mmCIF file of C-alpha atoms in Angstrom:
data_model
loop_
_atom_site.group_PDB
_atom_site.id
_atom_site.type_symbol
_atom_site.label_atom_id
_atom_site.label_comp_id
_atom_site.label_asym_id
_atom_site.label_seq_id
_atom_site.Cartn_x
_atom_site.Cartn_y
_atom_site.Cartn_z
ATOM 1 C CA UNK A 1 0.000 0.000 0.000
ATOM 2 C CA UNK A 2 1.429 3.376 -1.034
ATOM 3 C CA UNK A 3 1.445 6.100 1.631
ATOM 4 C CA UNK A 4 0.541 9.746 0.938
ATOM 5 C CA UNK A 5 -0.379 12.807 2.947
ATOM 6 C CA UNK A 6 -3.077 13.901 0.477
ATOM 7 C CA UNK A 7 -4.935 11.860 -2.141
ATOM 8 C CA UNK A 8 -6.796 13.974 -4.721
ATOM 9 C CA UNK A 9 -9.566 12.300 -6.722
ATOM 10 C CA UNK A 10 -9.749 14.176 -10.041
ATOM 11 C CA UNK A 11 -6.920 15.546 -12.134
ATOM 12 C CA UNK A 12 -8.617 18.334 -14.086
ATOM 13 C CA UNK A 13 -8.309 22.054 -13.262
ATOM 14 C CA UNK A 14 -9.307 21.958 -9.575
ATOM 15 C CA UNK A 15 -7.368 18.798 -8.691
ATOM 16 C CA UNK A 16 -4.210 19.721 -10.568
ATOM 17 C CA UNK A 17 -4.228 23.295 -9.216
ATOM 18 C CA UNK A 18 -4.609 21.945 -5.673
ATOM 19 C CA UNK A 19 -1.711 19.502 -6.097
ATOM 20 C CA UNK A 20 0.591 22.187 -7.496
ATOM 21 C CA UNK A 21 -0.541 24.726 -4.870
ATOM 22 C CA UNK A 22 0.219 22.268 -2.051
ATOM 23 C CA UNK A 23 3.593 21.456 -3.579
ATOM 24 C CA UNK A 24 4.475 25.142 -3.816
ATOM 25 C CA UNK A 25 3.214 26.243 -0.370
ATOM 26 C CA UNK A 26 4.775 23.290 1.480
ATOM 27 C CA UNK A 27 8.026 23.478 -0.550
ATOM 28 C CA UNK A 28 7.634 19.810 -1.489
ATOM 29 C CA UNK A 29 6.999 18.567 2.071
ATOM 30 C CA UNK A 30 3.509 17.169 1.325
ATOM 31 C CA UNK A 31 3.315 13.841 -0.556
ATOM 32 C CA UNK A 32 0.403 13.938 -3.002
ATOM 33 C CA UNK A 33 -1.391 11.377 -5.173
ATOM 34 C CA UNK A 34 -3.685 12.423 -8.032
ATOM 35 C CA UNK A 35 -6.156 9.809 -9.272
ATOM 36 C CA UNK A 36 -7.531 10.636 -12.742
ATOM 37 C CA UNK A 37 -9.562 8.426 -15.132
ATOM 38 C CA UNK A 38 -8.683 10.272 -18.361
ATOM 39 C CA UNK A 39 -5.365 10.763 -20.160
ATOM 40 C CA UNK A 40 -4.454 14.398 -20.821
ATOM 41 C CA UNK A 41 -4.950 14.363 -24.618
ATOM 42 C CA UNK A 42 -7.814 16.790 -25.066
ATOM 43 C CA UNK A 43 -9.862 14.569 -27.381
ATOM 44 C CA UNK A 44 -10.962 12.427 -24.465
ATOM 45 C CA UNK A 45 -10.311 14.421 -21.289
ATOM 46 C CA UNK A 46 -13.548 16.158 -20.221
ATOM 47 C CA UNK A 47 -11.687 18.464 -17.811
ATOM 48 C CA UNK A 48 -9.081 19.638 -20.324
ATOM 49 C CA UNK A 49 -11.152 19.729 -23.513
ATOM 50 C CA UNK A 50 -11.675 22.392 -26.180
ATOM 51 C CA UNK A 51 -13.602 24.728 -23.857
ATOM 52 C CA UNK A 52 -12.283 28.064 -22.680
ATOM 53 C CA UNK A 53 -12.668 29.577 -19.226
ATOM 54 C CA UNK A 54 -12.322 33.131 -17.941
ATOM 55 C CA UNK A 55 -9.918 33.586 -15.051
ATOM 56 C CA UNK A 56 -10.888 36.587 -12.922
ATOM 57 C CA UNK A 57 -8.389 39.221 -11.807
ATOM 58 C CA UNK A 58 -8.539 37.741 -8.291
ATOM 59 C CA UNK A 59 -7.860 34.217 -9.592
ATOM 60 C CA UNK A 60 -4.785 35.440 -11.464
ATOM 61 C CA UNK A 61 -3.504 37.000 -8.213
ATOM 62 C CA UNK A 62 -3.998 33.644 -6.440
ATOM 63 C CA UNK A 63 -2.239 31.710 -9.235
ATOM 64 C CA UNK A 64 0.642 34.208 -9.128
ATOM 65 C CA UNK A 65 1.136 33.638 -5.376
ATOM 66 C CA UNK A 66 1.166 29.886 -6.032
ATOM 67 C CA UNK A 67 3.873 30.275 -8.730
ATOM 68 C CA UNK A 68 1.516 28.959 -11.424
ATOM 69 C CA UNK A 69 0.579 32.086 -13.358
ATOM 70 C CA UNK A 70 3.957 32.652 -15.041
ATOM 71 C CA UNK A 71 3.506 29.360 -16.962
ATOM 72 C CA UNK A 72 -0.136 30.057 -17.870
ATOM 73 C CA UNK A 73 0.332 33.718 -18.872
ATOM 74 C CA UNK A 74 1.863 33.001 -22.331
ATOM 75 C CA UNK A 75 -1.254 31.006 -23.362
ATOM 76 C CA UNK A 76 -3.785 33.469 -21.875
ATOM 77 C CA UNK A 77 -5.701 36.252 -23.659
ATOM 78 C CA UNK A 78 -6.337 39.438 -21.658
ATOM 79 C CA UNK A 79 -9.869 40.788 -21.167
ATOM 80 C CA UNK A 80 -9.417 44.563 -21.358
ATOM 81 C CA UNK A 81 -13.054 45.614 -21.578
ATOM 82 C CA UNK A 82 -16.430 44.055 -20.670
ATOM 83 C CA UNK A 83 -19.654 45.219 -22.311
ATOM 84 C CA UNK A 84 -22.933 44.094 -20.708
ATOM 85 C CA UNK A 85 -26.239 44.716 -22.501
ATOM 86 C CA UNK A 86 -29.879 43.645 -22.660
ATOM 87 C CA UNK A 87 -31.115 42.656 -26.120
ATOM 88 C CA UNK A 88 -33.699 45.005 -27.695
ATOM 89 C CA UNK A 89 -33.583 47.290 -24.640
ATOM 90 C CA UNK A 90 -31.605 50.347 -23.589
ATOM 91 C CA UNK A 91 -29.848 49.103 -20.464
ATOM 92 C CA UNK A 92 -26.106 48.526 -20.739
ATOM 93 C CA UNK A 93 -22.937 48.987 -18.746
ATOM 94 C CA UNK A 94 -19.226 49.034 -19.621
ATOM 95 C CA UNK A 95 -16.234 48.082 -17.513
ATOM 96 C CA UNK A 96 -12.717 48.985 -18.691
ATOM 97 C CA UNK A 97 -9.409 47.895 -17.182
ATOM 98 C CA UNK A 98 -8.129 51.485 -17.254
ATOM 99 C CA UNK A 99 -10.945 52.589 -14.925
ATOM 100 C CA UNK A 100 -9.605 50.139 -12.342
ATOM 101 C CA UNK A 101 -5.883 50.783 -13.009
ATOM 102 C CA UNK A 102 -5.237 47.111 -13.785
ATOM 103 C CA UNK A 103 -3.485 45.439 -16.734
ATOM 104 C CA UNK A 104 -6.604 43.365 -17.429
ATOM 105 C CA UNK A 105 -10.012 42.545 -15.930
ATOM 106 C CA UNK A 106 -9.269 38.857 -16.353
ATOM 107 C CA UNK A 107 -7.851 36.370 -18.851
ATOM 108 C CA UNK A 108 -9.264 33.653 -21.105
ATOM 109 C CA UNK A 109 -7.466 30.316 -21.335
ATOM 110 C CA UNK A 110 -8.219 27.139 -23.250
ATOM 111 C CA UNK A 111 -8.482 24.157 -20.929
ATOM 112 C CA UNK A 112 -6.490 21.900 -23.266
ATOM 113 C CA UNK A 113 -3.547 24.345 -23.145
ATOM 114 C CA UNK A 114 -3.613 24.577 -19.339
ATOM 115 C CA UNK A 115 -3.780 20.774 -19.155
ATOM 116 C CA UNK A 116 -0.495 20.488 -21.052
ATOM 117 C CA UNK A 117 1.204 23.114 -18.843
ATOM 118 C CA UNK A 118 -0.003 21.444 -15.635
ATOM 119 C CA UNK A 119 1.096 17.973 -16.730
ATOM 120 C CA UNK A 120 4.607 19.266 -17.464
ATOM 121 C CA UNK A 121 4.779 20.804 -13.973
ATOM 122 C CA UNK A 122 3.428 17.628 -12.309
ATOM 123 C CA UNK A 123 6.064 15.550 -14.144
ATOM 124 C CA UNK A 124 8.807 17.803 -12.723
ATOM 125 C CA UNK A 125 7.643 17.405 -9.102
ATOM 126 C CA UNK A 126 9.102 14.669 -6.916
ATOM 127 C CA UNK A 127 6.257 15.026 -4.378
ATOM 128 C CA UNK A 128 3.332 14.358 -6.753
ATOM 129 C CA UNK A 129 2.387 10.905 -8.094
ATOM 130 C CA UNK A 130 -0.198 10.571 -10.887
ATOM 131 C CA UNK A 131 -2.369 7.439 -11.072
ATOM 132 C CA UNK A 132 -3.861 7.651 -14.558
ATOM 133 C CA UNK A 133 -5.986 6.197 -16.031
ATOM 134 C CA UNK A 134 -7.525 5.084 -12.738
ATOM 135 C CA UNK A 135 -10.381 6.015 -10.416
ATOM 136 C CA UNK A 136 -11.546 5.588 -6.822
ATOM 137 C CA UNK A 137 -13.772 2.546 -6.294
ATOM 138 C CA UNK A 138 -13.804 2.213 -2.507
ATOM 139 C CA UNK A 139 -13.068 4.401 0.532
ATOM 140 C CA UNK A 140 -12.472 3.091 4.028
ATOM 141 C CA UNK A 141 -12.014 5.684 6.766
ATOM 142 C CA UNK A 142 -10.280 5.189 10.104
ATOM 143 C CA UNK A 143 -9.590 7.715 12.839
ATOM 144 C CA UNK A 144 -6.122 8.540 11.488
ATOM 145 C CA UNK A 145 -6.280 7.920 7.721
ATOM 146 C CA UNK A 146 -8.214 6.775 4.634
ATOM 147 C CA UNK A 147 -7.631 3.557 2.716
ATOM 148 C CA UNK A 148 -8.541 4.278 -0.912
ATOM 149 C CA UNK A 149 -8.965 1.368 -3.297
ATOM 150 C CA UNK A 150 -8.637 2.150 -7.006
ATOM 151 C CA UNK A 151 -10.301 0.408 -9.945
ATOM 152 C CA UNK A 152 -6.916 -1.061 -10.843
ATOM 153 C CA UNK A 153 -6.786 -2.809 -7.466
ATOM 154 C CA UNK A 154 -4.026 -0.498 -6.191
ATOM 155 C CA UNK A 155 -4.552 0.733 -2.608
ATOM 156 C CA UNK A 156 -3.498 4.175 -1.373
ATOM 157 C CA UNK A 157 -3.141 5.214 2.261
ATOM 158 C CA UNK A 158 -3.815 8.945 2.805
ATOM 159 C CA UNK A 159 -4.343 11.248 5.781
ATOM 160 C CA UNK A 160 -6.719 13.378 3.686
ATOM 161 C CA UNK A 161 -8.863 12.572 0.662
ATOM 162 C CA UNK A 162 -9.989 15.504 -1.518
ATOM 163 C CA UNK A 163 -12.844 15.167 -4.002
ATOM 164 C CA UNK A 164 -12.063 17.243 -7.103
ATOM 165 C CA UNK A 165 -13.822 14.783 -9.384
ATOM 166 C CA UNK A 166 -16.503 17.002 -10.899
ATOM 167 C CA UNK A 167 -20.183 17.785 -10.439
ATOM 168 C CA UNK A 168 -21.290 14.148 -10.149
ATOM 169 C CA UNK A 169 -18.527 13.210 -7.718
ATOM 170 C CA UNK A 170 -18.164 9.452 -7.231
ATOM 171 C CA UNK A 171 -16.185 10.044 -4.009
ATOM 172 C CA UNK A 172 -19.039 12.080 -2.532
ATOM 173 C CA UNK A 173 -21.495 9.379 -3.619
ATOM 174 C CA UNK A 174 -19.370 6.644 -2.002
ATOM 175 C CA UNK A 175 -19.401 8.599 1.277
ATOM 176 C CA UNK A 176 -23.083 9.572 1.066
ATOM 177 C CA UNK A 177 -22.506 13.355 0.887
ATOM 178 C CA UNK A 178 -25.853 14.782 -0.245
ATOM 179 C CA UNK A 179 -26.087 16.574 -3.600
ATOM 180 C CA UNK A 180 -28.705 19.323 -4.054
ATOM 181 C CA UNK A 181 -29.740 20.230 -7.566
ATOM 182 C CA UNK A 182 -31.762 22.910 -9.361
ATOM 183 C CA UNK A 183 -32.481 22.774 -13.096
ATOM 184 C CA UNK A 184 -32.324 26.206 -14.760
ATOM 185 C CA UNK A 185 -34.091 24.701 -17.799
ATOM 186 C CA UNK A 186 -31.397 26.066 -20.076
ATOM 187 C CA UNK A 187 -28.715 24.490 -22.231
ATOM 188 C CA UNK A 188 -25.330 26.102 -22.970
ATOM 189 C CA UNK A 189 -24.249 25.883 -26.605
ATOM 190 C CA UNK A 190 -20.489 26.408 -26.878
ATOM 191 C CA UNK A 191 -18.271 27.009 -29.900
ATOM 192 C CA UNK A 192 -15.379 29.146 -31.121
ATOM 193 C CA UNK A 193 -16.296 32.008 -33.444
ATOM 194 C CA UNK A 194 -14.453 34.257 -35.865
ATOM 195 C CA UNK A 195 -15.642 37.832 -36.433
ATOM 196 C CA UNK A 196 -15.112 40.527 -39.040
ATOM 197 C CA UNK A 197 -13.584 42.939 -36.523
ATOM 198 C CA UNK A 198 -10.676 42.155 -34.190
ATOM 199 C CA UNK A 199 -11.880 41.694 -30.602
ATOM 200 C CA UNK A 200 -9.138 43.958 -29.108
ATOM 201 C CA UNK A 201 -9.539 42.241 -25.754
ATOM 202 C CA UNK A 202 -13.270 42.966 -25.512
ATOM 203 C CA UNK A 203 -15.679 40.552 -23.808
ATOM 204 C CA UNK A 204 -19.442 40.722 -24.230
ATOM 205 C CA UNK A 205 -22.346 39.469 -22.135
ATOM 206 C CA UNK A 206 -25.762 40.039 -23.666
ATOM 207 C CA UNK A 207 -28.983 39.106 -21.911
ATOM 208 C CA UNK A 208 -31.867 37.710 -23.953
ATOM 209 C CA UNK A 209 -35.305 36.419 -23.017
ATOM 210 C CA UNK A 210 -33.946 32.838 -23.120
ATOM 211 C CA UNK A 211 -30.682 33.425 -21.252
ATOM 212 C CA UNK A 212 -27.294 35.145 -21.602
ATOM 213 C CA UNK A 213 -24.992 35.070 -24.636
ATOM 214 C CA UNK A 214 -21.308 35.542 -23.826
ATOM 215 C CA UNK A 215 -18.423 36.078 -26.240
ATOM 216 C CA UNK A 216 -14.932 36.029 -24.733
ATOM 217 C CA UNK A 217 -11.691 37.065 -26.480
ATOM 218 C CA UNK A 218 -9.287 34.250 -27.369
ATOM 219 C CA UNK A 219 -5.899 33.883 -29.031
ATOM 220 C CA UNK A 220 -5.630 34.159 -32.816
ATOM 221 C CA UNK A 221 -8.507 36.702 -32.782
ATOM 222 C CA UNK A 222 -11.125 34.039 -32.093
ATOM 223 C CA UNK A 223 -14.054 34.440 -29.691
ATOM 224 C CA UNK A 224 -15.307 31.791 -27.262
ATOM 225 C CA UNK A 225 -19.111 31.564 -27.380
ATOM 226 C CA UNK A 226 -21.407 30.444 -24.536
ATOM 227 C CA UNK A 227 -25.030 30.760 -25.695
ATOM 228 C CA UNK A 228 -27.666 29.860 -23.088
ATOM 229 C CA UNK A 229 -30.977 28.740 -24.565
ATOM 230 C CA UNK A 230 -34.087 26.796 -23.635
ATOM 231 C CA UNK A 231 -33.529 23.083 -24.348
ATOM 232 C CA UNK A 232 -35.745 22.942 -27.455
ATOM 233 C CA UNK A 233 -34.111 26.069 -28.952
ATOM 234 C CA UNK A 234 -30.624 24.723 -28.196
ATOM 235 C CA UNK A 235 -31.420 21.499 -30.042
ATOM 236 C CA UNK A 236 -32.655 23.500 -33.017
ATOM 237 C CA UNK A 237 -29.530 25.718 -33.278
ATOM 238 C CA UNK A 238 -27.224 22.715 -32.865
ATOM 239 C CA UNK A 239 -28.828 21.140 -35.938
ATOM 240 C CA UNK A 240 -28.381 24.245 -38.150
ATOM 241 C CA UNK A 241 -25.645 24.392 -40.769
ATOM 242 C CA UNK A 242 -22.805 26.834 -40.048
ATOM 243 C CA UNK A 243 -24.244 29.696 -42.073
ATOM 244 C CA UNK A 244 -27.716 29.450 -40.538
ATOM 245 C CA UNK A 245 -26.185 29.146 -37.048
ATOM 246 C CA UNK A 246 -24.103 32.314 -37.540
ATOM 247 C CA UNK A 247 -27.107 34.145 -38.942
ATOM 248 C CA UNK A 248 -29.266 33.299 -35.925
ATOM 249 C CA UNK A 249 -26.476 34.204 -33.496
ATOM 250 C CA UNK A 250 -25.932 37.512 -35.337
ATOM 251 C CA UNK A 251 -29.591 38.387 -34.839
ATOM 252 C CA UNK A 252 -29.317 37.769 -31.088
ATOM 253 C CA UNK A 253 -25.848 39.252 -30.505
ATOM 254 C CA UNK A 254 -25.906 42.199 -32.910
ATOM 255 C CA UNK A 255 -23.120 43.819 -34.943
ATOM 256 C CA UNK A 256 -20.671 45.100 -32.329
ATOM 257 C CA UNK A 257 -17.933 42.942 -33.882
ATOM 258 C CA UNK A 258 -19.152 43.311 -37.455
ATOM 259 C CA UNK A 259 -20.204 40.144 -39.241
ATOM 260 C CA UNK A 260 -19.774 36.781 -37.541
ATOM 261 C CA UNK A 261 -17.818 34.933 -40.213
ATOM 262 C CA UNK A 262 -16.940 31.414 -38.995
ATOM 263 C CA UNK A 263 -17.943 28.869 -36.354
ATOM 264 C CA UNK A 264 -15.987 25.826 -35.171
ATOM 265 C CA UNK A 265 -17.416 22.557 -33.876
ATOM 266 C CA UNK A 266 -20.333 22.979 -31.470
ATOM 267 C CA UNK A 267 -21.064 21.249 -28.180
ATOM 268 C CA UNK A 268 -23.702 21.653 -25.495
ATOM 269 C CA UNK A 269 -24.437 20.813 -21.866
ATOM 270 C CA UNK A 270 -27.509 21.275 -19.623
ATOM 271 C CA UNK A 271 -27.309 24.063 -17.041
ATOM 272 C CA UNK A 272 -27.882 22.920 -13.481
ATOM 273 C CA UNK A 273 -26.982 24.310 -10.097
ATOM 274 C CA UNK A 274 -25.429 21.403 -8.196
ATOM 275 C CA UNK A 275 -24.021 21.917 -4.734
ATOM 276 C CA UNK A 276 -23.210 20.117 -1.523
ATOM 277 C CA UNK A 277 -24.027 22.076 1.625
ATOM 278 C CA UNK A 278 -21.202 20.373 3.487
ATOM 279 C CA UNK A 279 -17.774 20.647 1.863
ATOM 280 C CA UNK A 280 -15.981 18.605 4.541
ATOM 281 C CA UNK A 281 -16.409 15.319 6.384
ATOM 282 C CA UNK A 282 -14.045 13.133 8.433
ATOM 283 C CA UNK A 283 -10.615 13.271 6.676
ATOM 284 C CA UNK A 284 -12.413 14.410 3.526
ATOM 285 C CA UNK A 285 -12.730 17.769 1.715
ATOM 286 C CA UNK A 286 -14.587 18.795 -1.453
ATOM 287 C CA UNK A 287 -13.404 21.469 -3.925
ATOM 288 C CA UNK A 288 -14.276 22.859 -7.346
ATOM 289 C CA UNK A 289 -17.269 21.527 -9.284
ATOM 290 C CA UNK A 290 -17.624 18.629 -6.846
ATOM 291 C CA UNK A 291 -18.548 21.214 -4.174
ATOM 292 C CA UNK A 292 -20.642 23.454 -6.417
ATOM 293 C CA UNK A 293 -21.354 23.695 -10.140
ATOM 294 C CA UNK A 294 -22.864 27.044 -11.150
ATOM 295 C CA UNK A 295 -24.617 28.566 -14.147
ATOM 296 C CA UNK A 296 -21.974 30.244 -16.389
ATOM 297 C CA UNK A 297 -23.629 33.697 -16.092
ATOM 298 C CA UNK A 298 -20.948 36.209 -14.975
ATOM 299 C CA UNK A 299 -18.281 33.435 -15.151
ATOM 300 C CA UNK A 300 -18.197 32.685 -11.409
ATOM 301 C CA UNK A 301 -17.975 28.881 -11.093
ATOM 302 C CA UNK A 302 -14.355 28.117 -11.878
ATOM 303 C CA UNK A 303 -13.100 31.169 -9.998
ATOM 304 C CA UNK A 304 -15.074 30.161 -6.899
ATOM 305 C CA UNK A 305 -13.495 26.697 -7.187
ATOM 306 C CA UNK A 306 -9.981 28.178 -7.288
ATOM 307 C CA UNK A 307 -10.735 30.092 -4.076
ATOM 308 C CA UNK A 308 -11.726 26.723 -2.512
ATOM 309 C CA UNK A 309 -8.446 25.204 -3.679
ATOM 310 C CA UNK A 310 -6.230 28.073 -2.474
ATOM 311 C CA UNK A 311 -7.895 28.197 0.957
ATOM 312 C CA UNK A 312 -7.575 24.425 1.466
ATOM 313 C CA UNK A 313 -3.932 24.453 0.339
ATOM 314 C CA UNK A 314 -3.133 27.269 2.814
ATOM 315 C CA UNK A 315 -4.819 25.461 5.720
ATOM 316 C CA UNK A 316 -2.964 22.212 4.923
ATOM 317 C CA UNK A 317 0.399 23.970 4.501
ATOM 318 C CA UNK A 318 -0.075 25.541 7.941
ATOM 319 C CA UNK A 319 -0.586 22.165 9.644
ATOM 320 C CA UNK A 320 1.853 19.679 8.122
ATOM 321 C CA UNK A 321 1.958 17.379 11.162
ATOM 322 C CA UNK A 322 -1.550 16.074 10.293
ATOM 323 C CA UNK A 323 -2.966 17.461 7.035
ATOM 324 C CA UNK A 324 -6.355 15.737 7.523
ATOM 325 C CA UNK A 325 -6.952 16.779 11.133
ATOM 326 C CA UNK A 326 -10.372 18.048 12.227
ATOM 327 C CA UNK A 327 -8.886 21.485 12.991
ATOM 328 C CA UNK A 328 -7.602 21.845 9.391
ATOM 329 C CA UNK A 329 -10.922 20.877 7.814
ATOM 330 C CA UNK A 330 -12.961 22.942 10.273
ATOM 331 C CA UNK A 331 -10.895 26.066 9.471
ATOM 332 C CA UNK A 332 -11.284 25.404 5.720
ATOM 333 C CA UNK A 333 -15.060 24.976 6.025
ATOM 334 C CA UNK A 334 -15.393 28.177 8.054
ATOM 335 C CA UNK A 335 -13.284 30.185 5.597
ATOM 336 C CA UNK A 336 -15.293 29.115 2.578
ATOM 337 C CA UNK A 337 -18.819 29.387 3.957
ATOM 338 C CA UNK A 338 -19.742 33.029 3.202
ATOM 339 C CA UNK A 339 -18.093 33.164 -0.228
ATOM 340 C CA UNK A 340 -19.811 29.943 -1.346
ATOM 341 C CA UNK A 341 -23.277 31.014 -0.129
ATOM 342 C CA UNK A 342 -23.004 34.548 -1.549
ATOM 343 C CA UNK A 343 -21.636 33.514 -4.959
ATOM 344 C CA UNK A 344 -24.234 30.747 -5.427
ATOM 345 C CA UNK A 345 -27.017 33.186 -4.423
ATOM 346 C CA UNK A 346 -25.743 35.972 -6.687
ATOM 347 C CA UNK A 347 -25.386 33.679 -9.704
ATOM 348 C CA UNK A 348 -28.832 32.126 -9.287
ATOM 349 C CA UNK A 349 -30.449 35.563 -8.781
ATOM 350 C CA UNK A 350 -28.831 36.896 -11.959
ATOM 351 C CA UNK A 351 -30.178 33.922 -13.949
ATOM 352 C CA UNK A 352 -33.685 34.594 -12.643
ATOM 353 C CA UNK A 353 -33.431 38.346 -13.254
ATOM 354 C CA UNK A 354 -31.972 38.190 -16.759
ATOM 355 C CA UNK A 355 -33.499 35.052 -18.297
ATOM 356 C CA UNK A 356 -37.087 36.077 -18.764
ATOM 357 C CA UNK A 357 -39.068 38.785 -20.488
ATOM 358 C CA UNK A 358 -41.599 39.827 -17.844
ATOM 359 C CA UNK A 359 -42.214 43.572 -18.178
ATOM 360 C CA UNK A 360 -41.436 44.295 -14.509
ATOM 361 C CA UNK A 361 -38.142 42.346 -14.695
ATOM 362 C CA UNK A 362 -37.192 43.997 -17.981
ATOM 363 C CA UNK A 363 -37.758 47.504 -16.599
ATOM 364 C CA UNK A 364 -35.934 46.656 -13.362
ATOM 365 C CA UNK A 365 -32.840 45.185 -14.983
ATOM 366 C CA UNK A 366 -32.546 47.937 -17.604
ATOM 367 C CA UNK A 367 -32.875 50.578 -14.905
ATOM 368 C CA UNK A 368 -30.266 48.682 -12.879
ATOM 369 C CA UNK A 369 -27.804 48.493 -15.787
ATOM 370 C CA UNK A 370 -28.294 52.197 -16.558
ATOM 371 C CA UNK A 371 -27.799 53.188 -12.904
ATOM 372 C CA UNK A 372 -24.721 50.968 -12.596
ATOM 373 C CA UNK A 373 -23.207 52.668 -15.605
ATOM 374 C CA UNK A 374 -23.655 56.091 -14.041
ATOM 375 C CA UNK A 375 -23.306 55.548 -10.291
ATOM 376 C CA UNK A 376 -19.986 53.863 -9.377
ATOM 377 C CA UNK A 377 -21.196 52.983 -5.841
ATOM 378 C CA UNK A 378 -23.809 50.634 -7.332
ATOM 379 C CA UNK A 379 -21.306 49.031 -9.689
ATOM 380 C CA UNK A 380 -18.616 48.317 -7.096
ATOM 381 C CA UNK A 381 -20.080 45.316 -5.153
ATOM 382 C CA UNK A 382 -20.949 43.340 -8.301
ATOM 383 C CA UNK A 383 -17.651 44.329 -9.875
ATOM 384 C CA UNK A 384 -15.638 43.070 -6.896
ATOM 385 C CA UNK A 385 -17.304 39.654 -7.076
ATOM 386 C CA UNK A 386 -16.974 39.535 -10.883
ATOM 387 C CA UNK A 387 -13.261 40.338 -10.566
ATOM 388 C CA UNK A 388 -12.907 37.743 -7.808
ATOM 389 C CA UNK A 389 -11.802 40.322 -5.223
ATOM 390 C CA UNK A 390 -13.657 38.728 -2.316
ATOM 391 C CA UNK A 391 -12.607 37.555 1.134
ATOM 392 C CA UNK A 392 -11.760 33.868 1.421
#
């Protein structure tokens, strides 16, 4: 049986970031195992696939402190300006990096690129062992440690087990940690888009009666599209040919980037809020999408997960004599409580406010957007959460 301080189930963004954060903060003193079912090649790995994610300003600060950002920066595209609008109505607001005296409001990275960077860093670490392809099939907990049996038959002995294995976490299921779920009755259609005009670091979020449409700036002057639609509409646009798809998107998004000229392969996934009220148990912690999976509106989910990861890594690094002790997990749970509750509530409220066409809602949100654009005091609280500048 192989002995480790920390065993991490899940080797996508949350799990890999946690392993590298622990390695950095403990200066290699924590022995870590990562158990991951999928090889890194992006054709098959659901955590490091062709999707893009937006890293908030706060997340970049965290990654910098963990000595991870310098390797990600060359493959990241800066968001210099965010334009938020409501389709067919007057309300809109603009946020520019110069107004906040920052280099960028955030950055967009492709998961497949980050996967390659992370795997190179993991390979260079003597403290991190990768069990891949493999997965957790059984967990036995004692007072002082966990015995984790893998599908391969290998057994790992760890003082702390961390679930970073996605929204439908098998580790949480094995331990009976309850999952709560709310269906937003929307589907996200994702694709990469080319436009007539260069994006110049501009990101767009446009609210429609069916849900938000987001276009994020990427490398090579591409845009990353997340288009939230009712399930029947999503199915219809997925079946369109490229030209018809671009035409329908143009009608919804408008002409701020000129003509939409090209679309890559399309994918979709249903939008659900999934969360576990308790993010710790005996010698067990939950981070990332395993703890909470949010609607993509305002791009909060991944950034919330990174705050989970950084907080857990700091608590562990401050208590190396027993990394799975009750005191470590209790401090982690306490630290994360307010941020988790507030971010989940804000995200869900925004979906409700901006995904319907009731007259009262329409007037309220357009008035809100107009006021935010003109009264900085109203813009600041939402802006701080959007930028990830929140206490953790």
